[in-house]
mmCIF file of C-alpha atoms and ligand atoms in Angstrom:
data_model
loop_
_atom_site.group_PDB
_atom_site.id
_atom_site.type_symbol
_atom_site.label_atom_id
_atom_site.label_comp_id
_atom_site.label_asym_id
_atom_site.label_seq_id
_atom_site.Cartn_x
_atom_site.Cartn_y
_atom_site.Cartn_z
ATOM 1 C CA MET A 1 23.812 -3.909 3.268
ATOM 2 C CA ASN A 2 22.233 -1.306 5.492
ATOM 3 C CA SER A 3 22.519 -2.311 9.158
ATOM 4 C CA GLY A 4 19.180 -1.222 10.084
ATOM 5 C CA ARG A 5 16.385 0.891 11.332
ATOM 6 C CA PHE A 6 14.264 -2.281 11.340
ATOM 7 C CA LYS A 7 16.604 -4.712 13.071
ATOM 8 C CA GLY A 8 14.536 -7.177 15.129
ATOM 9 C CA ARG A 9 11.244 -5.979 13.592
ATOM 10 C CA VAL A 10 8.710 -8.138 11.786
ATOM 11 C CA ALA A 11 6.786 -6.581 8.906
ATOM 12 C CA LEU A 12 3.750 -7.752 6.939
ATOM 13 C CA VAL A 13 3.342 -6.141 3.527
ATOM 14 C CA THR A 14 0.026 -6.836 1.815
ATOM 15 C CA GLY A 15 0.376 -7.068 -1.954
ATOM 16 C CA GLY A 16 4.137 -7.481 -1.535
ATOM 17 C CA SER A 17 4.623 -9.571 -4.666
ATOM 18 C CA ARG A 18 4.761 -6.712 -7.180
ATOM 19 C CA GLY A 19 4.997 -2.967 -7.680
ATOM 20 C CA ILE A 20 5.124 -0.664 -4.685
ATOM 21 C CA GLY A 21 4.620 -3.511 -2.192
ATOM 22 C CA ARG A 22 7.608 -5.376 -3.543
ATOM 23 C CA ALA A 23 9.811 -2.277 -3.248
ATOM 24 C CA VAL A 24 8.592 -1.776 0.340
ATOM 25 C CA ALA A 25 9.238 -5.422 1.291
ATOM 26 C CA GLU A 26 12.752 -5.254 -0.148
ATOM 27 C CA LEU A 27 13.622 -1.934 1.491
ATOM 28 C CA LEU A 28 12.353 -2.933 4.945
ATOM 29 C CA SER A 29 14.300 -6.185 4.746
ATOM 30 C CA GLN A 30 17.471 -4.428 3.519
ATOM 31 C CA GLU A 31 17.251 -2.341 6.670
ATOM 32 C CA GLY A 32 16.893 -5.320 8.961
ATOM 33 C CA ALA A 33 13.243 -6.427 9.059
ATOM 34 C CA SER A 34 11.935 -9.956 8.660
ATOM 35 C CA VAL A 35 9.151 -9.682 6.112
ATOM 36 C CA ALA A 36 5.942 -11.574 5.370
ATOM 37 C CA VAL A 37 5.140 -11.000 1.700
ATOM 38 C CA ASN A 38 1.407 -11.273 1.043
ATOM 39 C CA TYR A 39 0.008 -11.994 -2.398
ATOM 40 C CA ARG A 40 -3.367 -13.021 -3.774
ATOM 41 C CA ALA A 41 -2.681 -14.945 -6.969
ATOM 42 C CA ARG A 42 0.869 -14.638 -8.253
ATOM 43 C CA ALA A 43 2.754 -17.161 -6.127
ATOM 44 C CA GLU A 44 5.816 -17.099 -8.380
ATOM 45 C CA GLU A 45 6.278 -13.344 -8.014
ATOM 46 C CA ALA A 46 5.910 -13.602 -4.222
ATOM 47 C CA ALA A 47 8.411 -16.481 -4.122
ATOM 48 C CA ALA A 48 10.894 -14.368 -6.124
ATOM 49 C CA VAL A 49 10.620 -11.519 -3.591
ATOM 50 C CA VAL A 50 11.135 -13.950 -0.707
ATOM 51 C CA GLU A 51 14.155 -15.473 -2.427
ATOM 52 C CA ALA A 52 15.698 -12.038 -3.076
ATOM 53 C CA ILE A 53 15.257 -11.157 0.617
ATOM 54 C CA ARG A 54 16.713 -14.460 1.830
ATOM 55 C CA ASP A 55 19.682 -13.964 -0.524
ATOM 56 C CA GLN A 56 20.405 -10.793 1.471
ATOM 57 C CA GLY A 57 20.534 -12.872 4.657
ATOM 58 C CA ARG A 58 17.149 -11.765 5.999
ATOM 59 C CA GLN A 59 14.095 -13.826 6.921
ATOM 60 C CA ALA A 60 11.024 -13.793 4.704
ATOM 61 C CA VAL A 61 7.930 -15.845 4.034
ATOM 62 C CA ALA A 62 5.270 -15.679 1.313
ATOM 63 C CA VAL A 63 1.710 -15.650 2.664
ATOM 64 C CA LYS A 64 -1.273 -16.100 0.379
ATOM 65 C CA ALA A 65 -4.572 -14.359 1.188
ATOM 66 C CA ASP A 66 -7.223 -12.289 -0.465
ATOM 67 C CA VAL A 67 -7.317 -9.257 1.837
ATOM 68 C CA ALA A 68 -11.021 -8.866 1.079
ATOM 69 C CA SER A 69 -11.677 -12.006 3.160
ATOM 70 C CA ARG A 70 -11.375 -11.719 6.953
ATOM 71 C CA PRO A 71 -10.910 -15.495 7.459
ATOM 72 C CA GLU A 72 -8.086 -15.550 4.883
ATOM 73 C CA VAL A 73 -6.469 -12.499 6.497
ATOM 74 C CA ASP A 74 -6.655 -14.094 9.955
ATOM 75 C CA ALA A 75 -5.025 -17.277 8.615
ATOM 76 C CA MET A 76 -2.338 -15.181 6.870
ATOM 77 C CA VAL A 77 -1.475 -13.273 10.045
ATOM 78 C CA GLU A 78 -1.288 -16.518 12.005
ATOM 79 C CA GLN A 79 1.021 -18.043 9.377
ATOM 80 C CA ALA A 80 3.239 -14.931 9.301
ATOM 81 C CA CYS A 81 3.468 -14.809 13.126
ATOM 82 C CA SER A 82 4.335 -18.465 13.491
ATOM 83 C CA ALA A 83 7.085 -18.138 10.858
ATOM 84 C CA LEU A 84 8.570 -14.795 11.923
ATOM 85 C CA GLY A 85 7.033 -13.683 15.242
ATOM 86 C CA PRO A 86 4.399 -11.056 16.107
ATOM 87 C CA ILE A 87 3.936 -8.282 13.537
ATOM 88 C CA ASP A 88 5.489 -4.902 14.445
ATOM 89 C CA ILE A 89 4.881 -3.196 11.100
ATOM 90 C CA LEU A 90 1.817 -3.576 8.860
ATOM 91 C CA VAL A 91 1.856 -2.019 5.406
ATOM 92 C CA ASN A 92 -1.655 -2.044 3.932
ATOM 93 C CA ASN A 93 -0.588 -1.857 0.312
ATOM 94 C CA ALA A 94 -2.739 -4.393 -1.595
ATOM 95 C CA GLY A 95 -5.095 -2.545 -3.898
ATOM 96 C CA LEU A 96 -7.083 -2.629 -7.102
ATOM 97 C CA LEU A 97 -7.877 0.033 -9.676
ATOM 98 C CA ALA A 98 -11.177 -0.376 -11.507
ATOM 99 C CA THR A 99 -11.896 2.547 -13.817
ATOM 100 C CA GLY A 100 -15.192 3.870 -15.144
ATOM 101 C CA THR A 101 -17.393 6.940 -15.224
ATOM 102 C CA LEU A 102 -20.462 7.637 -13.138
ATOM 103 C CA LEU A 103 -22.673 6.735 -16.092
ATOM 104 C CA GLN A 104 -20.801 3.578 -17.084
ATOM 105 C CA TYR A 105 -19.402 1.964 -13.969
ATOM 106 C CA GLU A 106 -19.856 -1.747 -13.327
ATOM 107 C CA PRO A 107 -21.413 -2.255 -9.858
ATOM 108 C CA ASP A 108 -19.703 -5.631 -9.356
ATOM 109 C CA GLU A 109 -16.282 -4.212 -10.204
ATOM 110 C CA PHE A 110 -16.818 -1.284 -7.848
ATOM 111 C CA GLU A 111 -17.900 -3.581 -5.020
ATOM 112 C CA ARG A 112 -14.879 -5.838 -5.545
ATOM 113 C CA MET A 113 -12.558 -2.803 -5.508
ATOM 114 C CA TRP A 114 -14.188 -1.545 -2.317
ATOM 115 C CA ARG A 115 -13.788 -4.928 -0.618
ATOM 116 C CA VAL A 116 -10.085 -5.045 -1.475
ATOM 117 C CA ASN A 117 -9.119 -1.383 -0.998
ATOM 118 C CA VAL A 118 -11.220 -0.615 2.077
ATOM 119 C CA ASN A 119 -12.297 -3.857 3.755
ATOM 120 C CA GLY A 120 -8.759 -5.170 3.154
ATOM 121 C CA VAL A 121 -7.293 -2.359 5.284
ATOM 122 C CA LEU A 122 -9.896 -2.993 7.975
ATOM 123 C CA HIS A 123 -9.348 -6.778 8.066
ATOM 124 C CA ALA A 124 -5.543 -6.665 8.196
ATOM 125 C CA THR A 125 -5.454 -3.869 10.776
ATOM 126 C CA ALA A 126 -7.964 -5.666 13.007
ATOM 127 C CA ALA A 127 -6.013 -8.913 12.689
ATOM 128 C CA VAL A 128 -2.635 -7.469 13.742
ATOM 129 C CA ALA A 129 -3.883 -4.929 16.314
ATOM 130 C CA PRO A 130 -4.312 -7.312 19.311
ATOM 131 C CA SER A 131 -0.659 -8.390 19.356
ATOM 132 C CA MET A 132 0.516 -4.798 18.754
ATOM 133 C CA ILE A 133 -1.632 -3.656 21.683
ATOM 134 C CA GLU A 134 -0.077 -6.386 23.821
ATOM 135 C CA LYS A 135 3.438 -5.213 22.859
ATOM 136 C CA LYS A 136 2.433 -1.540 23.187
ATOM 137 C CA TYR A 137 4.157 -0.979 19.857
ATOM 138 C CA GLY A 138 3.098 -0.888 16.236
ATOM 139 C CA ARG A 139 3.509 0.944 12.960
ATOM 140 C CA ILE A 140 0.696 0.823 10.428
ATOM 141 C CA VAL A 141 1.118 2.468 7.029
ATOM 142 C CA ASN A 142 -1.777 2.605 4.573
ATOM 143 C CA LEU A 143 -1.428 3.176 0.837
ATOM 144 C CA SER A 144 -3.920 5.827 -0.174
ATOM 145 C CA SER A 145 -3.577 7.904 -3.353
ATOM 146 C CA ILE A 146 -3.599 11.516 -4.510
ATOM 147 C CA ALA A 147 -6.904 10.463 -6.092
ATOM 148 C CA ALA A 148 -8.351 11.006 -2.606
ATOM 149 C CA LEU A 149 -7.259 14.663 -2.745
ATOM 150 C CA GLY A 150 -9.278 15.301 -5.904
ATOM 151 C CA THR A 151 -7.073 14.808 -8.937
ATOM 152 C CA ALA A 152 -8.590 15.659 -12.320
ATOM 153 C CA VAL A 153 -7.909 12.207 -13.794
ATOM 154 C CA PRO A 154 -10.946 10.903 -15.707
ATOM 155 C CA GLU A 155 -12.603 7.594 -14.782
ATOM 156 C CA THR A 156 -10.974 7.318 -11.350
ATOM 157 C CA THR A 157 -13.839 8.752 -9.278
ATOM 158 C CA LEU A 158 -14.852 5.445 -7.700
ATOM 159 C CA TYR A 159 -11.241 4.455 -7.011
ATOM 160 C CA ALA A 160 -10.864 7.881 -5.375
ATOM 161 C CA ALA A 161 -13.869 7.086 -3.168
ATOM 162 C CA THR A 162 -12.151 3.927 -1.881
ATOM 163 C CA LYS A 163 -8.988 5.884 -1.117
ATOM 164 C CA GLY A 164 -11.030 8.604 0.608
ATOM 165 C CA ALA A 165 -12.299 5.831 2.883
ATOM 166 C CA VAL A 166 -8.706 4.713 3.498
ATOM 167 C CA GLN A 167 -7.884 8.263 4.614
ATOM 168 C CA ILE A 168 -10.659 8.337 7.194
ATOM 169 C CA LEU A 169 -9.809 4.825 8.420
ATOM 170 C CA THR A 170 -6.236 6.074 8.882
ATOM 171 C CA LYS A 171 -7.416 8.940 11.103
ATOM 172 C CA ARG A 172 -9.897 6.851 13.069
ATOM 173 C CA PHE A 173 -7.527 3.901 13.622
ATOM 174 C CA ALA A 174 -4.905 6.411 14.781
ATOM 175 C CA LEU A 175 -7.457 7.616 17.334
ATOM 176 C CA GLU A 176 -8.275 4.089 18.515
ATOM 177 C CA LEU A 177 -4.728 2.738 18.574
ATOM 178 C CA GLY A 178 -2.715 5.794 19.652
ATOM 179 C CA PRO A 179 -3.204 5.111 23.394
ATOM 180 C CA HIS A 180 -1.554 1.715 22.821
ATOM 181 C CA GLY A 181 1.646 3.134 21.315
ATOM 182 C CA ILE A 182 0.631 2.323 17.738
ATOM 183 C CA THR A 183 0.938 4.890 14.950
ATOM 184 C CA VAL A 184 -1.265 4.838 11.843
ATOM 185 C CA ASN A 185 -0.352 7.003 8.858
ATOM 186 C CA ALA A 186 -0.947 7.035 5.121
ATOM 187 C CA VAL A 187 1.110 7.681 2.002
ATOM 188 C CA LEU A 188 -0.531 9.273 -1.038
ATOM 189 C CA PRO A 189 1.400 8.387 -4.194
ATOM 190 C CA GLY A 190 0.999 10.105 -7.542
ATOM 191 C CA LEU A 191 1.496 8.134 -10.764
ATOM 192 C CA ILE A 192 3.939 5.292 -10.073
ATOM 193 C CA LEU A 193 5.010 2.959 -12.860
ATOM 194 C CA THR A 194 3.655 -0.458 -11.901
ATOM 195 C CA ASP A 195 1.408 -3.117 -13.422
ATOM 196 C CA MET A 196 -1.595 -1.322 -11.931
ATOM 197 C CA VAL A 197 -1.208 1.625 -14.267
ATOM 198 C CA SER A 198 0.206 -0.142 -17.332
ATOM 199 C CA GLU A 199 -2.144 -3.145 -17.519
ATOM 200 C CA GLY A 200 -4.425 -2.920 -20.529
ATOM 201 C CA HIS A 201 -2.411 -0.121 -22.179
ATOM 202 C CA THR A 202 -0.019 -0.238 -25.122
ATOM 203 C CA GLU A 203 3.525 1.047 -24.758
ATOM 204 C CA GLU A 204 2.586 4.046 -26.887
ATOM 205 C CA GLU A 205 -0.409 4.903 -24.697
ATOM 206 C CA MET A 206 1.776 4.618 -21.587
ATOM 207 C CA GLN A 207 4.415 6.867 -23.119
ATOM 208 C CA ARG A 208 1.799 9.522 -23.894
ATOM 209 C CA ARG A 209 0.421 9.275 -20.365
ATOM 210 C CA ILE A 210 3.847 9.506 -18.757
ATOM 211 C CA GLU A 211 4.625 12.622 -20.801
ATOM 212 C CA ALA A 212 1.263 14.223 -19.993
ATOM 213 C CA VAL A 213 1.581 13.585 -16.237
ATOM 214 C CA SER A 214 5.234 14.655 -16.209
ATOM 215 C CA ARG A 215 4.187 18.010 -17.699
ATOM 216 C CA LYS A 216 1.777 18.450 -14.770
ATOM 217 C CA SER A 217 4.425 17.698 -12.121
ATOM 218 C CA LEU A 218 6.778 20.239 -10.577
ATOM 219 C CA LEU A 219 9.606 17.694 -10.769
ATOM 220 C CA GLY A 220 8.810 16.882 -14.406
ATOM 221 C CA ARG A 221 8.613 13.120 -13.995
ATOM 222 C CA VAL A 222 6.422 10.256 -12.828
ATOM 223 C CA GLY A 223 7.373 7.950 -9.952
ATOM 224 C CA GLU A 224 9.053 4.583 -9.480
ATOM 225 C CA PRO A 225 8.089 2.150 -6.670
ATOM 226 C CA GLY A 226 11.267 3.109 -4.780
ATOM 227 C CA ASP A 227 10.022 6.726 -4.539
ATOM 228 C CA ILE A 228 7.155 5.452 -2.380
ATOM 229 C CA ALA A 229 9.011 2.699 -0.513
ATOM 230 C CA SER A 230 11.317 5.246 1.132
ATOM 231 C CA VAL A 231 8.351 7.285 2.416
ATOM 232 C CA VAL A 232 6.602 4.150 3.703
ATOM 233 C CA ALA A 233 9.844 3.120 5.440
ATOM 234 C CA PHE A 234 10.026 6.494 7.203
ATOM 235 C CA LEU A 235 6.476 6.058 8.545
ATOM 236 C CA ALA A 236 7.285 2.457 9.512
ATOM 237 C CA SER A 237 10.387 3.503 11.446
ATOM 238 C CA ASP A 238 10.988 4.927 14.900
ATOM 239 C CA GLU A 239 12.002 8.244 13.279
ATOM 240 C CA SER A 240 8.309 9.037 12.760
ATOM 241 C CA GLY A 241 7.369 7.964 16.299
ATOM 242 C CA PHE A 242 5.634 11.277 17.122
ATOM 243 C CA MET A 243 3.491 11.255 13.952
ATOM 244 C CA THR A 244 0.100 9.611 13.742
ATOM 245 C CA GLY A 245 -3.072 10.103 11.728
ATOM 246 C CA GLN A 246 -1.018 11.872 9.055
ATOM 247 C CA PHE A 247 -1.014 11.816 5.256
ATOM 248 C CA LEU A 248 2.225 12.168 3.315
ATOM 249 C CA THR A 249 1.919 12.958 -0.388
ATOM 250 C CA ALA A 250 4.662 11.758 -2.741
ATOM 251 C CA ASP A 251 3.664 12.760 -6.270
ATOM 252 C CA GLY A 252 6.477 14.848 -7.738
ATOM 253 C CA GLY A 253 4.415 17.985 -7.131
ATOM 254 C CA ARG A 254 1.284 17.367 -9.177
ATOM 255 C CA THR A 255 -0.587 20.489 -10.217
ATOM 256 C CA ASP A 256 -3.724 18.961 -11.792
ATOM 257 C CA LEU A 257 -5.993 18.977 -8.761
ATOM 258 C CA LEU A 258 -9.705 19.761 -8.934
ATOM 259 C CA THR A 259 -9.567 22.032 -5.925
ATOM 260 C CA HIS A 260 -6.935 23.606 -3.776
ATOM 261 C CA ALA A 261 -9.097 23.663 -0.676
HETATM 262 P P1 LIG B 1 0.123 -3.509 -8.514
HETATM 263 O O1 LIG B 1 1.381 -3.309 -9.253
HETATM 264 O O2 LIG B 1 -1.134 -3.776 -9.279
HETATM 265 O O3 LIG B 1 0.335 -4.662 -7.434
HETATM 266 C C1 LIG B 1 -0.774 -5.012 -6.637
HETATM 267 C C2 LIG B 1 -0.332 -5.926 -5.525
HETATM 268 O O4 LIG B 1 -1.457 -6.142 -4.681
HETATM 269 C C3 LIG B 1 0.110 -7.289 -6.014
HETATM 270 O O5 LIG B 1 1.108 -7.747 -5.137
HETATM 271 C C4 LIG B 1 -1.158 -8.138 -5.887
HETATM 272 O O6 LIG B 1 -0.916 -9.528 -5.644
HETATM 273 C C5 LIG B 1 -1.750 -7.532 -4.629
HETATM 274 N N1 LIG B 1 -3.192 -7.693 -4.529
HETATM 275 C C6 LIG B 1 -4.156 -7.272 -5.370
HETATM 276 N N2 LIG B 1 -5.367 -7.630 -4.924
HETATM 277 C C7 LIG B 1 -5.154 -8.300 -3.759
HETATM 278 C C8 LIG B 1 -6.000 -8.935 -2.823
HETATM 279 N N3 LIG B 1 -7.326 -8.941 -2.976
HETATM 280 N N4 LIG B 1 -5.438 -9.526 -1.737
HETATM 281 C C9 LIG B 1 -4.092 -9.533 -1.573
HETATM 282 N N5 LIG B 1 -3.242 -8.954 -2.431
HETATM 283 C C10 LIG B 1 -3.767 -8.351 -3.510
HETATM 284 O O7 LIG B 1 -0.209 -2.219 -7.606
HETATM 285 P P2 LIG B 1 0.707 -0.975 -7.182
HETATM 286 O O8 LIG B 1 0.649 0.030 -8.275
HETATM 287 O O9 LIG B 1 2.016 -1.431 -6.659
HETATM 288 O O10 LIG B 1 -0.190 -0.360 -5.998
HETATM 289 C C11 LIG B 1 0.042 -0.639 -4.633
HETATM 290 C C12 LIG B 1 -0.836 0.283 -3.798
HETATM 291 O O11 LIG B 1 -0.529 1.657 -4.081
HETATM 292 C C13 LIG B 1 -2.349 0.139 -4.080
HETATM 293 O O12 LIG B 1 -3.068 0.271 -2.881
HETATM 294 C C14 LIG B 1 -2.636 1.297 -4.994
HETATM 295 O O13 LIG B 1 -3.995 1.670 -4.957
HETATM 296 C C15 LIG B 1 -1.706 2.365 -4.443
HETATM 297 N N6 LIG B 1 -1.371 3.400 -5.415
HETATM 298 C C16 LIG B 1 -0.738 3.100 -6.580
HETATM 299 C C17 LIG B 1 -0.459 4.135 -7.482
HETATM 300 C C18 LIG B 1 0.247 3.879 -8.791
HETATM 301 O O14 LIG B 1 0.327 4.834 -9.598
HETATM 302 N N7 LIG B 1 0.763 2.697 -9.062
HETATM 303 C C19 LIG B 1 -0.819 5.453 -7.172
HETATM 304 C C20 LIG B 1 -1.476 5.718 -5.970
HETATM 305 C C21 LIG B 1 -1.731 4.686 -5.088
HETATM 306 P P3 LIG B 1 -0.706 -10.596 -6.892
HETATM 307 O O15 LIG B 1 0.685 -10.348 -7.409
HETATM 308 O O16 LIG B 1 -0.854 -11.945 -6.273
HETATM 309 O O17 LIG B 1 -1.749 -10.270 -7.906
#
């Protein structure tokens, strides 16, 4: 086991039960952190992550909350703090992808996605900020997406809008929290193989998509959750202590952008 960049730190990972969040929770804990693993619905998956972390001799707790709800987020942060101590590291990872074109989108689906992807970041950051300010220390890492840079992927315009909002929240929270010793940065993943991208698609469709995206990537492949977890861990560590308000792209070198501005 790695001895630890995160020894003595407490992390809260929203959407830590699956995909990228799970990889982040496991990596932070491997490197010494105690981790609160948030989930919305899949208690069994969250419990499996917690068990895997405890098997490694680290502390972990599963905390249920819909990040779209401020009261649920407040209760989650309270539960995480009383189990593990005040939060040093917040990873705003929970997110939803609702697809659709301008002419076909479902307003309710868009509003739900906005509440999770944008309000969720706001609620969790506001809930942990007071204790970080008190400690004069904090690391906040937001999961944005290359969608916010203007990828040419059809039917992701509205998702891109939510991630564009995450980018500006990252900058503005960095401005507000910087004087208190808290850094706020974002990671912009490309296509990462998780439930989010495979749900609703056949294996054949996924294979075609993976091949198509790989052809548009300088590294010739799509990503795995671990490719993003290591970048999140860097921004959550003291090694990035002089970086704030920054966006790190991890997409294998995608070339299918709408603009290069
Ligand atoms: P995923 O596999 O679909 O997992 C989503 C996670 O978020 C699950 O743990 C889920 O909990 C949780 N979650 C969903 N809605 C929630 C809510 N309202 N409150 C609390 N938790 C909630 O997603 P992923 O692909 O790992 O994506 C993680 C983040 O990376 C997202 O912000 C996503 O937009 C971003 N991202 C992903 C990709 C990609 O290609 N995968 C690319 C760019 C950016 P349950 O298990 O309880 O449902």
